[in-house]
XYZ file of C-alpha atoms in Angstrom:
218
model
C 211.504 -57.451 97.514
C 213.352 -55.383 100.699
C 212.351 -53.376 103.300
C 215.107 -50.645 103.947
C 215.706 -49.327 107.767
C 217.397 -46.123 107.111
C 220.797 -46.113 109.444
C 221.697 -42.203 109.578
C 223.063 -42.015 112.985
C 219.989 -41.532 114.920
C 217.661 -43.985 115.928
C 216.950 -46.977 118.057
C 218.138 -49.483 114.731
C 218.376 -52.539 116.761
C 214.855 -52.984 118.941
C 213.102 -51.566 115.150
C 215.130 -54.078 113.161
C 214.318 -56.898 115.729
C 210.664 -55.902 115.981
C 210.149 -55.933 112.266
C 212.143 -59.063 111.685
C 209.776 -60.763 114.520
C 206.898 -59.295 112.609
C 207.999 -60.445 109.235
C 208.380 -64.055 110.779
C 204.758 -63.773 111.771
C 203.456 -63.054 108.061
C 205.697 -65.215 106.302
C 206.936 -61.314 104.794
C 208.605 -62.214 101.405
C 211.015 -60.302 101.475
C 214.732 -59.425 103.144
C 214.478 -56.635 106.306
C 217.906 -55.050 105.790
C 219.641 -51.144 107.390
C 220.254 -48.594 104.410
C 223.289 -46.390 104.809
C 223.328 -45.232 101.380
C 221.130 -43.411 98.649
C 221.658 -46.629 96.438
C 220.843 -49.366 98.643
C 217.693 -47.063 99.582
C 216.528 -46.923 96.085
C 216.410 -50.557 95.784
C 213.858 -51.049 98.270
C 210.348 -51.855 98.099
C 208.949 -50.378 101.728
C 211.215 -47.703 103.813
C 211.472 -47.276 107.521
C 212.847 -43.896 108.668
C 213.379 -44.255 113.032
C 214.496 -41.084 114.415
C 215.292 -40.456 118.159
C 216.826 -37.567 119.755
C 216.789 -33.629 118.723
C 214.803 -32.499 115.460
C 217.653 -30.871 114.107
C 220.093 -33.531 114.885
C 218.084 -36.413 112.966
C 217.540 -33.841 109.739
C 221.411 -32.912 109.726
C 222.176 -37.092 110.414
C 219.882 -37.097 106.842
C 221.834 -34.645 105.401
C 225.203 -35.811 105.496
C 224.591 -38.846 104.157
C 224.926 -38.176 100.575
C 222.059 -37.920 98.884
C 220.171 -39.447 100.736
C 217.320 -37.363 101.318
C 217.088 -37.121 96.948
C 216.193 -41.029 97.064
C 213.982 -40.187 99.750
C 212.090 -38.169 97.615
C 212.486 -40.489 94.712
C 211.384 -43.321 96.670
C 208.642 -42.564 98.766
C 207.242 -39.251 96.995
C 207.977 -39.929 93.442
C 207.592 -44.057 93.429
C 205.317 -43.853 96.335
C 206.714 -47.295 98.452
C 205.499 -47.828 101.362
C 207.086 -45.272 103.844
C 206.908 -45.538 107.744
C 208.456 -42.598 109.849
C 208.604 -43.808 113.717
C 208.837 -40.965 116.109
C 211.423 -38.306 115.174
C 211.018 -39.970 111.356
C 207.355 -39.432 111.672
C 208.035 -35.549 112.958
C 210.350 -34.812 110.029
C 207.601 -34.984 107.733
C 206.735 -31.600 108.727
C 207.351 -28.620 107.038
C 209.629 -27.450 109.967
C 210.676 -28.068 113.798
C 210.824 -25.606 116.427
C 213.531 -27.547 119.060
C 215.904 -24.786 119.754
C 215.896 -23.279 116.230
C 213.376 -23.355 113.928
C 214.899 -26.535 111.429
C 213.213 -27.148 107.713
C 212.030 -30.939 107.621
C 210.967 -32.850 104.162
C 207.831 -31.042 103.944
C 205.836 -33.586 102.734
C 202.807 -32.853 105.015
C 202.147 -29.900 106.044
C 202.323 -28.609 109.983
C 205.429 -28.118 112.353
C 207.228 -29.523 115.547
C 206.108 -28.090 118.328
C 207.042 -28.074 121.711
C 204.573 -30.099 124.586
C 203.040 -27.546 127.113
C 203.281 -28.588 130.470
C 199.603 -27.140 131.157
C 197.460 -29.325 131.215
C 194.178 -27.751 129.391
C 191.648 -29.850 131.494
C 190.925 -27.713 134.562
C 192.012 -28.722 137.799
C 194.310 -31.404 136.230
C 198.395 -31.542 137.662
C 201.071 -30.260 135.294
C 201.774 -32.419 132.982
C 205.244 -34.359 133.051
C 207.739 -33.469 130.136
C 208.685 -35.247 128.040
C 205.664 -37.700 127.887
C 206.625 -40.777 128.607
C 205.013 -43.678 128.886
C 201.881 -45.897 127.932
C 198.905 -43.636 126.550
C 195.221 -44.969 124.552
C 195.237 -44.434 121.451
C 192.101 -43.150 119.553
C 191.756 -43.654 115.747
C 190.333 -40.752 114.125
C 189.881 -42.153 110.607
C 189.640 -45.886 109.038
C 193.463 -46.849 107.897
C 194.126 -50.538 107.192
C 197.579 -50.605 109.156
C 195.412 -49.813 112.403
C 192.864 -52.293 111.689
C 191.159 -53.967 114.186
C 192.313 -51.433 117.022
C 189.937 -49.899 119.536
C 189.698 -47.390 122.110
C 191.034 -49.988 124.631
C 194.305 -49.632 122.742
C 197.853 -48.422 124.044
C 200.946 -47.474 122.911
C 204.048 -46.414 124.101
C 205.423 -42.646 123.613
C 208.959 -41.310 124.332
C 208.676 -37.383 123.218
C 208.834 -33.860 124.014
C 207.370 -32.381 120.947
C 204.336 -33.011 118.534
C 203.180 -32.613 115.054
C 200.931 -29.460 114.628
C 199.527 -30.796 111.663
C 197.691 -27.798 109.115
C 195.538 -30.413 107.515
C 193.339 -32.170 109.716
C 192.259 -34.851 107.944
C 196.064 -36.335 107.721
C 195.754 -37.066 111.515
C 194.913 -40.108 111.154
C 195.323 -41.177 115.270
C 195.484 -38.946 118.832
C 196.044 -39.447 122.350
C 195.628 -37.530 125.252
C 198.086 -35.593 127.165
C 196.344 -32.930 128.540
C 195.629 -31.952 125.536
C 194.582 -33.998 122.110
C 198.113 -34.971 120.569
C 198.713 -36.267 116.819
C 199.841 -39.968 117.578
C 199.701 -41.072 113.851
C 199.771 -39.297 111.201
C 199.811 -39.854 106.961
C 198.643 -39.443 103.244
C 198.758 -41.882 100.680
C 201.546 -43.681 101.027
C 202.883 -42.015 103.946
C 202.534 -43.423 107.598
C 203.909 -41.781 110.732
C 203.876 -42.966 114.339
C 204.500 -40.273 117.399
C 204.771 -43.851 119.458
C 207.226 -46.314 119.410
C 205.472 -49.697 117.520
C 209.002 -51.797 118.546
C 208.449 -51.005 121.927
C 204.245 -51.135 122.011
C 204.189 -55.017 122.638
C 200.851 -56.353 120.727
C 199.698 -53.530 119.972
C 203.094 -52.390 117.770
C 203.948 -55.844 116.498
C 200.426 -55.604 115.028
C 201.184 -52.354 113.286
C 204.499 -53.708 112.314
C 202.255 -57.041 110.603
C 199.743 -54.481 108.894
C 202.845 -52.161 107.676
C 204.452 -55.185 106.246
C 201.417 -56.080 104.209
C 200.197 -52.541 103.148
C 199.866 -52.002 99.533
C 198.671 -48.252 99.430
């Protein structure tokens, strides 16, 4: 058994590796925690972590030029269905496309696109809004999904982003906050589990999500 962090270039490797290893301590997880830098290693692995910070574009070329990568991403989480969690950027390149600078295809394997924050807040009377968003925000839970079981409305996270999933399919919004407007926070489909937030750097609230990740069997 391994859990695979993929290493392309772009993402915050060290506070998700530590956070998961922490978690993994805290479940007994059976398994090794280990960073993937090629299509190989990543098709050994029985869960996959995709991190992403930074530009859309940037994070799907990083994918790119690691060869063949995204194929055993396909294999892997599409074909094989593992486990897959997609943390902020990893979560957005599930989309179709992303629309920072240039409009940039992503995997595709839920439908919607990366779209830009507005700065207008749509409640009335309310201050423009600060971009990008960041900070500590509730999170609500749209839908039943056992990695957020046992979280509330009392519940907050921690979100570093100037863009958001416009998902076409409602129903795979699994999780919102507010920023003015109602934001996707998590989003997912079988197998397939996306945070906006940051669970490594959401305290309780993301080493529990970390815990539930580690023990999902979708």
């Amino acid at each position: 058994m391994k859990l695979g962090i993929i290493d392309y270039g772009s993402g915050n490797l060290h506070s998700v590796e530590h956070a998961l290893l922490h978690a993994g301590n805290d479940v007994q997880y059976p398994c090794s925690i280990e960073r993937i830098t090629s299509a190989d290693a990543l098709r050994s692995c029985d869960q996959i972590v995709l991190p992403g910070v930074g530009h859309f574009s940037d994070c799907r070329d990083g994918l790119l030029a690691v060869d063949g990568m995204v194929d055993a991403l396909y294999e892997t989480a599409i074909t094989q269905a593992r486990p897959f969690l997609g943390i902020c950027v990893g979560m957005q390149l599930l989309a179709d496309e992303g629309h920072e600078g240039q409009v940039t295809p992503g995997l595709g394997w839920i439908g919607g696109s990366v779209r830009a924050l507005s700065r207008t807040s749509s409640q009335k009377g309310s201050p423009d809004l600060k971009i990008p968003h960041i900070g500590w925000n509730t999170l609500h839970v749209n839908k039943p999904h056992p990695i957020l079981s046992g979280f509330d409305d009392a519940t907050q996270v921690y979100f570093v982003h100037s863009y958001f999933f416009d998902a076409v399919v409602q129903d795979m919004v699994i999780a919102t906050t507010d920023y003015g407007t109602e934001v996707p926070a998590v989003v997912g489909r079988d197998n397939l589990f996306g945070t906006q937030f940051h669970p490594e750097k959401s305290q309780v609230a993301g080493q529990q999500i970390l815990r539930q990740f580690l023990l999902w069997r979708p």
